[in-house]
Coordinates of C-alpha atoms in Angstrom, one line a residue:
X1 CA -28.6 -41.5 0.6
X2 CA -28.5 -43.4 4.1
X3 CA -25.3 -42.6 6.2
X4 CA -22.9 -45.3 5.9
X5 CA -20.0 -46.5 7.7
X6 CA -17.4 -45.2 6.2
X7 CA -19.0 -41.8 5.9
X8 CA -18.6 -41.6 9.9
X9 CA -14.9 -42.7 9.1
X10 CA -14.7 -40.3 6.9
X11 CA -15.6 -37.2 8.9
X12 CA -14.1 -38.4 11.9
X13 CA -10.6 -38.3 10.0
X14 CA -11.2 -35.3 8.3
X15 CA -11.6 -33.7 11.6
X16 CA -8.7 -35.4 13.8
X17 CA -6.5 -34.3 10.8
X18 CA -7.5 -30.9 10.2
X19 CA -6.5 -31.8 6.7
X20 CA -8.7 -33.4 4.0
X21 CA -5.5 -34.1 2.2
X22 CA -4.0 -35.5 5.4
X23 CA -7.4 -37.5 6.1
X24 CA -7.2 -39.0 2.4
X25 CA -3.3 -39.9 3.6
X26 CA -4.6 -41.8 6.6
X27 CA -7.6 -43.9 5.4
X28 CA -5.3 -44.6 2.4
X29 CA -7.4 -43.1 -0.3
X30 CA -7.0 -40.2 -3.1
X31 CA -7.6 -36.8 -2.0
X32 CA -10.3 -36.3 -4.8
X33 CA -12.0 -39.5 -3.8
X34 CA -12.4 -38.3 -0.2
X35 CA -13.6 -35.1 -1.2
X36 CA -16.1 -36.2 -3.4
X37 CA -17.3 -38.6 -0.6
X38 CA -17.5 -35.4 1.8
X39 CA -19.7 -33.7 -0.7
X40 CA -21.9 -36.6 -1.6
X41 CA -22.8 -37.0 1.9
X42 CA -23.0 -33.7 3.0
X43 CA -25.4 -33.0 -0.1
X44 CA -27.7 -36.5 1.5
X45 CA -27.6 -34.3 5.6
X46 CA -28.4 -30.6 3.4
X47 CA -25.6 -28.9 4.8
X48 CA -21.8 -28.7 5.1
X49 CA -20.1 -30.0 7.9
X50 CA -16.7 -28.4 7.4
X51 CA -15.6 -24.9 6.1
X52 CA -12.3 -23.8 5.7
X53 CA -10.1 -22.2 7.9
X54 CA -6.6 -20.6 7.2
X55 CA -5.0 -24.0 9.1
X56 CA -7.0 -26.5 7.3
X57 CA -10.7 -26.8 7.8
X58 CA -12.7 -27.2 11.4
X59 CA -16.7 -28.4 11.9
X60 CA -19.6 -26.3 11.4
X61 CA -22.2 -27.0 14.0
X62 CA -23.8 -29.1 11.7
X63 CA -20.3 -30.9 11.4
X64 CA -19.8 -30.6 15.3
X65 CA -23.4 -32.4 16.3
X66 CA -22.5 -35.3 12.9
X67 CA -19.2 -36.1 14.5
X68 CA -20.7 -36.2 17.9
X69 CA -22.8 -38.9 16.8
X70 CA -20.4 -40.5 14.4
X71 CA -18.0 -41.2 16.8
X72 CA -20.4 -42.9 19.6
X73 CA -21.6 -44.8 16.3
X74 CA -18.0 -45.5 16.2
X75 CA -17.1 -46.9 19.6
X76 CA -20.3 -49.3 19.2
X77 CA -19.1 -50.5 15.7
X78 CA -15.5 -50.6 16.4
X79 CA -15.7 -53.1 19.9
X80 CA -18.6 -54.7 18.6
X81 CA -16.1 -57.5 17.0
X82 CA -13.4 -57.4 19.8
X83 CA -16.2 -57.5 22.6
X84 CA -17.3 -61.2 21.3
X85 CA -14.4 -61.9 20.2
X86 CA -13.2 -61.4 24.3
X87 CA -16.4 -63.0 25.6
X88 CA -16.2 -66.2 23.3
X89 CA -12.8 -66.7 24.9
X90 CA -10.9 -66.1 28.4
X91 CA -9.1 -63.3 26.6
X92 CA -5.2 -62.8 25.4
X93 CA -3.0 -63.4 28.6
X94 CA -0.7 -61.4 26.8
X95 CA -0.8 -58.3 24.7
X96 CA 2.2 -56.6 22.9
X97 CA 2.6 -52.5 22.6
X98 CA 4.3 -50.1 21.0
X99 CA 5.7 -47.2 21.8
X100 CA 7.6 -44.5 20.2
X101 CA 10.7 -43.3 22.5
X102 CA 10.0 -40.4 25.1
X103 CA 10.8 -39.5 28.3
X104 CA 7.5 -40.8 30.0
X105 CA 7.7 -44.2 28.5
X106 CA 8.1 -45.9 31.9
X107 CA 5.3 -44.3 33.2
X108 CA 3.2 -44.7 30.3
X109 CA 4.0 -48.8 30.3
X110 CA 4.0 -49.2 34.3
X111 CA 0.1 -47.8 34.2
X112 CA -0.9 -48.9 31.2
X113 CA 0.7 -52.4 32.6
X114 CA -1.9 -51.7 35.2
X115 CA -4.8 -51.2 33.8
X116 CA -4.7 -53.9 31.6
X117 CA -3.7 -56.4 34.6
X118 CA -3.8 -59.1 34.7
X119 CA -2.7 -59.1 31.4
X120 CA 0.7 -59.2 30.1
X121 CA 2.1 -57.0 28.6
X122 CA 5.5 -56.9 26.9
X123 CA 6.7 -53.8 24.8
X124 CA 8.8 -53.0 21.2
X125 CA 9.7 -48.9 21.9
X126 CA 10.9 -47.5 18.7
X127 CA 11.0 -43.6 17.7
X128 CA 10.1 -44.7 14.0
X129 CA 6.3 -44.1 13.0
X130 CA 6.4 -46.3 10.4
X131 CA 8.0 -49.6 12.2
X132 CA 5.8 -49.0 14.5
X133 CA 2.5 -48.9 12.2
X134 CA 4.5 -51.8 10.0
X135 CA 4.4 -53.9 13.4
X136 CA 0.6 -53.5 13.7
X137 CA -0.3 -54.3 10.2
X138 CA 1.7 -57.5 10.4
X139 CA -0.1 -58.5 14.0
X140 CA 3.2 -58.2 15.5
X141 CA 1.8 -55.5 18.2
X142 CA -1.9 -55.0 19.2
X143 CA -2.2 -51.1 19.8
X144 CA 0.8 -48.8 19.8
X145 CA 1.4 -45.0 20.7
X146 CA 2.2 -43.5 17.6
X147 CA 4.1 -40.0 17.0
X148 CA 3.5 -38.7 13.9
X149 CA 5.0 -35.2 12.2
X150 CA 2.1 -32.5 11.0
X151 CA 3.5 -32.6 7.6
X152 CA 4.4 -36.3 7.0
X153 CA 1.3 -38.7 7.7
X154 CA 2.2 -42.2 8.2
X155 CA -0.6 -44.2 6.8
X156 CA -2.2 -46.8 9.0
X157 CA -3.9 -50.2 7.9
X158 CA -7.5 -49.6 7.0
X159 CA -8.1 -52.5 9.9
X160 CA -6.7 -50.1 12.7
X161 CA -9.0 -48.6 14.9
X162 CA -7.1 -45.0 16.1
X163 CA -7.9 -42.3 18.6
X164 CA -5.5 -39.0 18.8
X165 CA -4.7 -38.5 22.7
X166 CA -2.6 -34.9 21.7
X167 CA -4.0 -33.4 18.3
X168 CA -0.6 -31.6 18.5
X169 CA 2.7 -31.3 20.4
X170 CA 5.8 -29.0 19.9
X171 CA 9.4 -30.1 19.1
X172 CA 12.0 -28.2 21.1
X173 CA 15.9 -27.9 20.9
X174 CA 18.8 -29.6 23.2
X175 CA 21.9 -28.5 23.1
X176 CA 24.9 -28.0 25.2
X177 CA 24.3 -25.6 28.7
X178 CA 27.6 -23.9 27.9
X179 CA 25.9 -22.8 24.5
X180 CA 25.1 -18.9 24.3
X181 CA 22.0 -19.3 23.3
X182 CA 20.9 -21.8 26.6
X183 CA 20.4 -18.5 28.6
X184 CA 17.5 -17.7 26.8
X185 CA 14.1 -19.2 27.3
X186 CA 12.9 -19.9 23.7
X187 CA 15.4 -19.7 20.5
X188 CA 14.9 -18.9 16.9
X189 CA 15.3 -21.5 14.5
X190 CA 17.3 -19.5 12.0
X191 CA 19.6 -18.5 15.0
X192 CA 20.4 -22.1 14.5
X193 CA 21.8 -21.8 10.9
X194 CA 25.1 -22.4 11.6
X195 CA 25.0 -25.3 14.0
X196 CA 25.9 -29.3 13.1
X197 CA 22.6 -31.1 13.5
X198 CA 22.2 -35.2 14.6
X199 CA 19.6 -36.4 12.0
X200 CA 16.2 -36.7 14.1
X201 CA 14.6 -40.2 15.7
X202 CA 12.7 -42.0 13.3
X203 CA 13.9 -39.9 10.2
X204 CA 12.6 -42.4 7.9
X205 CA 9.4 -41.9 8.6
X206 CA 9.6 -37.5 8.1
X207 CA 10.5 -36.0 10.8
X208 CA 14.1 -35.6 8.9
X209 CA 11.8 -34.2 5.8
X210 CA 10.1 -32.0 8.3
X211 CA 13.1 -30.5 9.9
X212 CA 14.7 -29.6 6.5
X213 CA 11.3 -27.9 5.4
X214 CA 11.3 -25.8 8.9
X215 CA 14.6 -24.8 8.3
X216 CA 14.0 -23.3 4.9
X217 CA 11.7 -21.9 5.5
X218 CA 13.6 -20.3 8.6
X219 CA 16.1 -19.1 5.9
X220 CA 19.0 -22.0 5.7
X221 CA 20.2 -25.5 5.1
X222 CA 20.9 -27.3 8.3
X223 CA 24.0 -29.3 8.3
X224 CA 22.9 -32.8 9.5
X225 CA 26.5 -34.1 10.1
X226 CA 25.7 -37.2 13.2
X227 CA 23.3 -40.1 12.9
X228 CA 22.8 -41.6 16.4
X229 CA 19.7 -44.1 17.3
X230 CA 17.8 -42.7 20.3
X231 CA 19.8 -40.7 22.5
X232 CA 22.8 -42.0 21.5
X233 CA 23.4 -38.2 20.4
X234 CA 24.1 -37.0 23.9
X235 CA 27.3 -36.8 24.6
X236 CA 27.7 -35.0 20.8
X237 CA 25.2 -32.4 22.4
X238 CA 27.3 -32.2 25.9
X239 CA 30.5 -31.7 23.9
X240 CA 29.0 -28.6 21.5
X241 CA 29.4 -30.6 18.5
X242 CA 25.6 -30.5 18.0
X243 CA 22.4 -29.6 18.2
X244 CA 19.3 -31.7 17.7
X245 CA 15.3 -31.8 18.0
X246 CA 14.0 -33.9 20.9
X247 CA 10.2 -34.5 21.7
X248 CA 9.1 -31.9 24.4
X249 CA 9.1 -34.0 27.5
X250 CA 12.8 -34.7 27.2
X251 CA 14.4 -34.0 30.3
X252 CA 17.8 -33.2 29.3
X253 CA 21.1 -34.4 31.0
X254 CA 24.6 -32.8 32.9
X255 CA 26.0 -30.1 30.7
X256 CA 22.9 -30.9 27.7
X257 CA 20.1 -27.9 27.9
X258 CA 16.3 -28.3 26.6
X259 CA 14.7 -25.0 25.1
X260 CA 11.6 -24.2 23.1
X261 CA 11.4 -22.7 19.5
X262 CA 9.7 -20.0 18.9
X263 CA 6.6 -20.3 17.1
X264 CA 6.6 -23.7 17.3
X265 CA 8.3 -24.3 14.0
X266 CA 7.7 -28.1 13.7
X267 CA 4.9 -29.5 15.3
X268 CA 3.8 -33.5 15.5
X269 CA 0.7 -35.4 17.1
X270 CA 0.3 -38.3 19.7
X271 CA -2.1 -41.2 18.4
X272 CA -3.4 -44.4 19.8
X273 CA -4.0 -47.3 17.7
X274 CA -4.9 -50.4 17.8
X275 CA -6.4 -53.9 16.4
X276 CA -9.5 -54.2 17.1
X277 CA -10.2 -57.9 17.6
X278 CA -7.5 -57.5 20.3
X279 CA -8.9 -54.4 22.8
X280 CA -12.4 -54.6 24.1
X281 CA -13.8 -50.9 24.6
X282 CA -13.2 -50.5 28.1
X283 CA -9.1 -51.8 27.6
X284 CA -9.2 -49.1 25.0
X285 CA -10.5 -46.2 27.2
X286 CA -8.1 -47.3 29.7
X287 CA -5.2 -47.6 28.0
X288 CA -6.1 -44.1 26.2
X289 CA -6.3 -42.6 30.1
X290 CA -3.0 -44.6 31.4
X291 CA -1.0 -42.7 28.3
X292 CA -3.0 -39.1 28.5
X293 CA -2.5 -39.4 32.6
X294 CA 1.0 -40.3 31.9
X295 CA 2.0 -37.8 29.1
X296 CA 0.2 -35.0 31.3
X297 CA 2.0 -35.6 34.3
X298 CA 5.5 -35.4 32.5
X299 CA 4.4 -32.5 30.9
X300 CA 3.2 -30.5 34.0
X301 CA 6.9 -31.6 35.7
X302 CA 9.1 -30.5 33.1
X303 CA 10.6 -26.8 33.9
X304 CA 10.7 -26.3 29.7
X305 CA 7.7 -27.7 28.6
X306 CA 5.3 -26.6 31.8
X307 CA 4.7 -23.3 30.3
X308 CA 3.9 -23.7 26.8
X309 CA 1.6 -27.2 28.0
X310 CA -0.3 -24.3 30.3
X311 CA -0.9 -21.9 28.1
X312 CA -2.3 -24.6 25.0
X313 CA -5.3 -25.9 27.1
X314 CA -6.9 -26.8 23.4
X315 CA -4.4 -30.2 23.4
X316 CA -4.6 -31.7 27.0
X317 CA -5.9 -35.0 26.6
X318 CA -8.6 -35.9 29.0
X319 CA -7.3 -38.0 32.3
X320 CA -10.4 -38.8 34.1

């Protein structure tokens, strides 16, 4: 059996997810049908490209050196359209991203404003996965920056074109400075049992799921008791009234404290995606480097996040 395209898909998205359920999730496909895809062409190369580990499953060299190749077979395929779709015109003046709400979001649009130039760009931020993926698939947005939970995979048009710039990223706590527990560096989720909790960004598309599941598993029931859009929460965090999870480059306010959970409880991912008729290659790869440079700078500035970002060298994104 010749390697086909969606073989190289395939693999590719069995390794960005870890999963081969949470691959099948993405491409938008049964679990059994991916599977027997996997087999069918790892029986046509005489070897397997993924074993299992006690996470999910990772590449075997065999895998490693397929999805080496797949992806540069990938790139080729993927701008191959876009590329003379660009060249056969004088290119959009103006391109529209999304953006899922964080604290480097200005950066993040001011250089990637900058390397698509002269280009403009105009921007939808929204800390909901699936409004977000929605807009793509209806051609209101041309790429977006997606942040997805581990354990609730928003599926993605089959159309998309995607590349993950952090395979994974931690959620931390804020609440108020005058709390007992802000004196410490990292807190335990179950020491968190008895607080009121604002529903998280974006609950509709799991992260509201996820943080219930955490919790259980931490021993309790949180009590979600506030709904607030996008940091309208704060001033119930300054006042004591609440707790709630915020992505990691959050910087906090007066009176409002950010602090890590240990273990790493819930856990989410940062991709890129885009349509492909809309990005040539090299707008990809520089868009990809405006948001990883971005992200990695925030990251590094952040008192809270600066040491778990050091010590997890496996998720920098590359910047250069």
């Amino acid at each position: 059996m010749d390697p086909e395209i969606r073989h190289l898909r395939a693999i590719c998205a069995i390794a960005d997810a870890g999963s081969v359920t949470r691959a099948a999730a993405r491409l938008g496909i049964s679990q059994p049908a991916l599977t027997g895809l996997l087999q069918r062409f790892e029986r046509s190369l005489g070897g397997q490209l993924f074993e299992r580990a006690r996470t999910g499953v990772r590449p075997t060299p065999l895998g490693e050196r397929a999805l080496q190749r797949a992806r540069l077979v990938l790139a080729d395929i993927d701008s191959f359209a876009g590329d003379l779709t660009m060249a056969a015109t004088a290119g959009p003046a103006e391109l529209h991203m999304g953006t899922a709400h964080m604290e480097c979001v200005g950066t993040i649009v001011e250089r990637v404003q900058t390397a698509l130039a002269p280009v403009d760009l105009t921007v939808q931020v929204d800390p909901s996965a699936i409004s977000l993926a929605q807009s793509l698939a209806h051609q209101r947005s041309d790429f977006a920056v997606i942040g997805m939970s581990d354990d609730h995979d928003v599926p993605l048009a089959p159309d998309l074109a995607q590349r993950t710039v952090l395979p994974r990223l931690p959620f931390f706590i804020a609440l108020t400075s005058s709390h007992p527990l802000a004196a410490q560096e990292e807190i335990n989720l179950a020491d968190l049992a008895n607080e009121s909790w604002i529903s998280p960004p974006g609950a509709d598309d799991g992260s509201l799921a996820s943080l219930r599941a955490a919790c259980r598993r931490a021993g309790f029931t949180p009590k979600i008791r506030y709904e607030a859009p996008s940091g309208g929460g704060r001033q119930l965090i300054q006042s004591g009234r609440a707790v709630q999870l915020v992505e990691p480059t959050s910087a906090g306010a007066e009176g409002m404290t950010i602090r890590r959970l240990t273990g790493d409880p819930l856990r989410g991912r940062l991709i890129l995606a885009w349509r492909r008729p809309r990005l040539t290659e090299d707008q990809v790869e520089s868009t990809y480097l405006a948001i990883a440079s971005s992200y990695t700078d925030h990251a590094l500035r952040s008192p809270t996040y600066a040491p778990w970002w050091t010590a997890h060298p496996e998720v920098h994104p590359r910047t250069t």
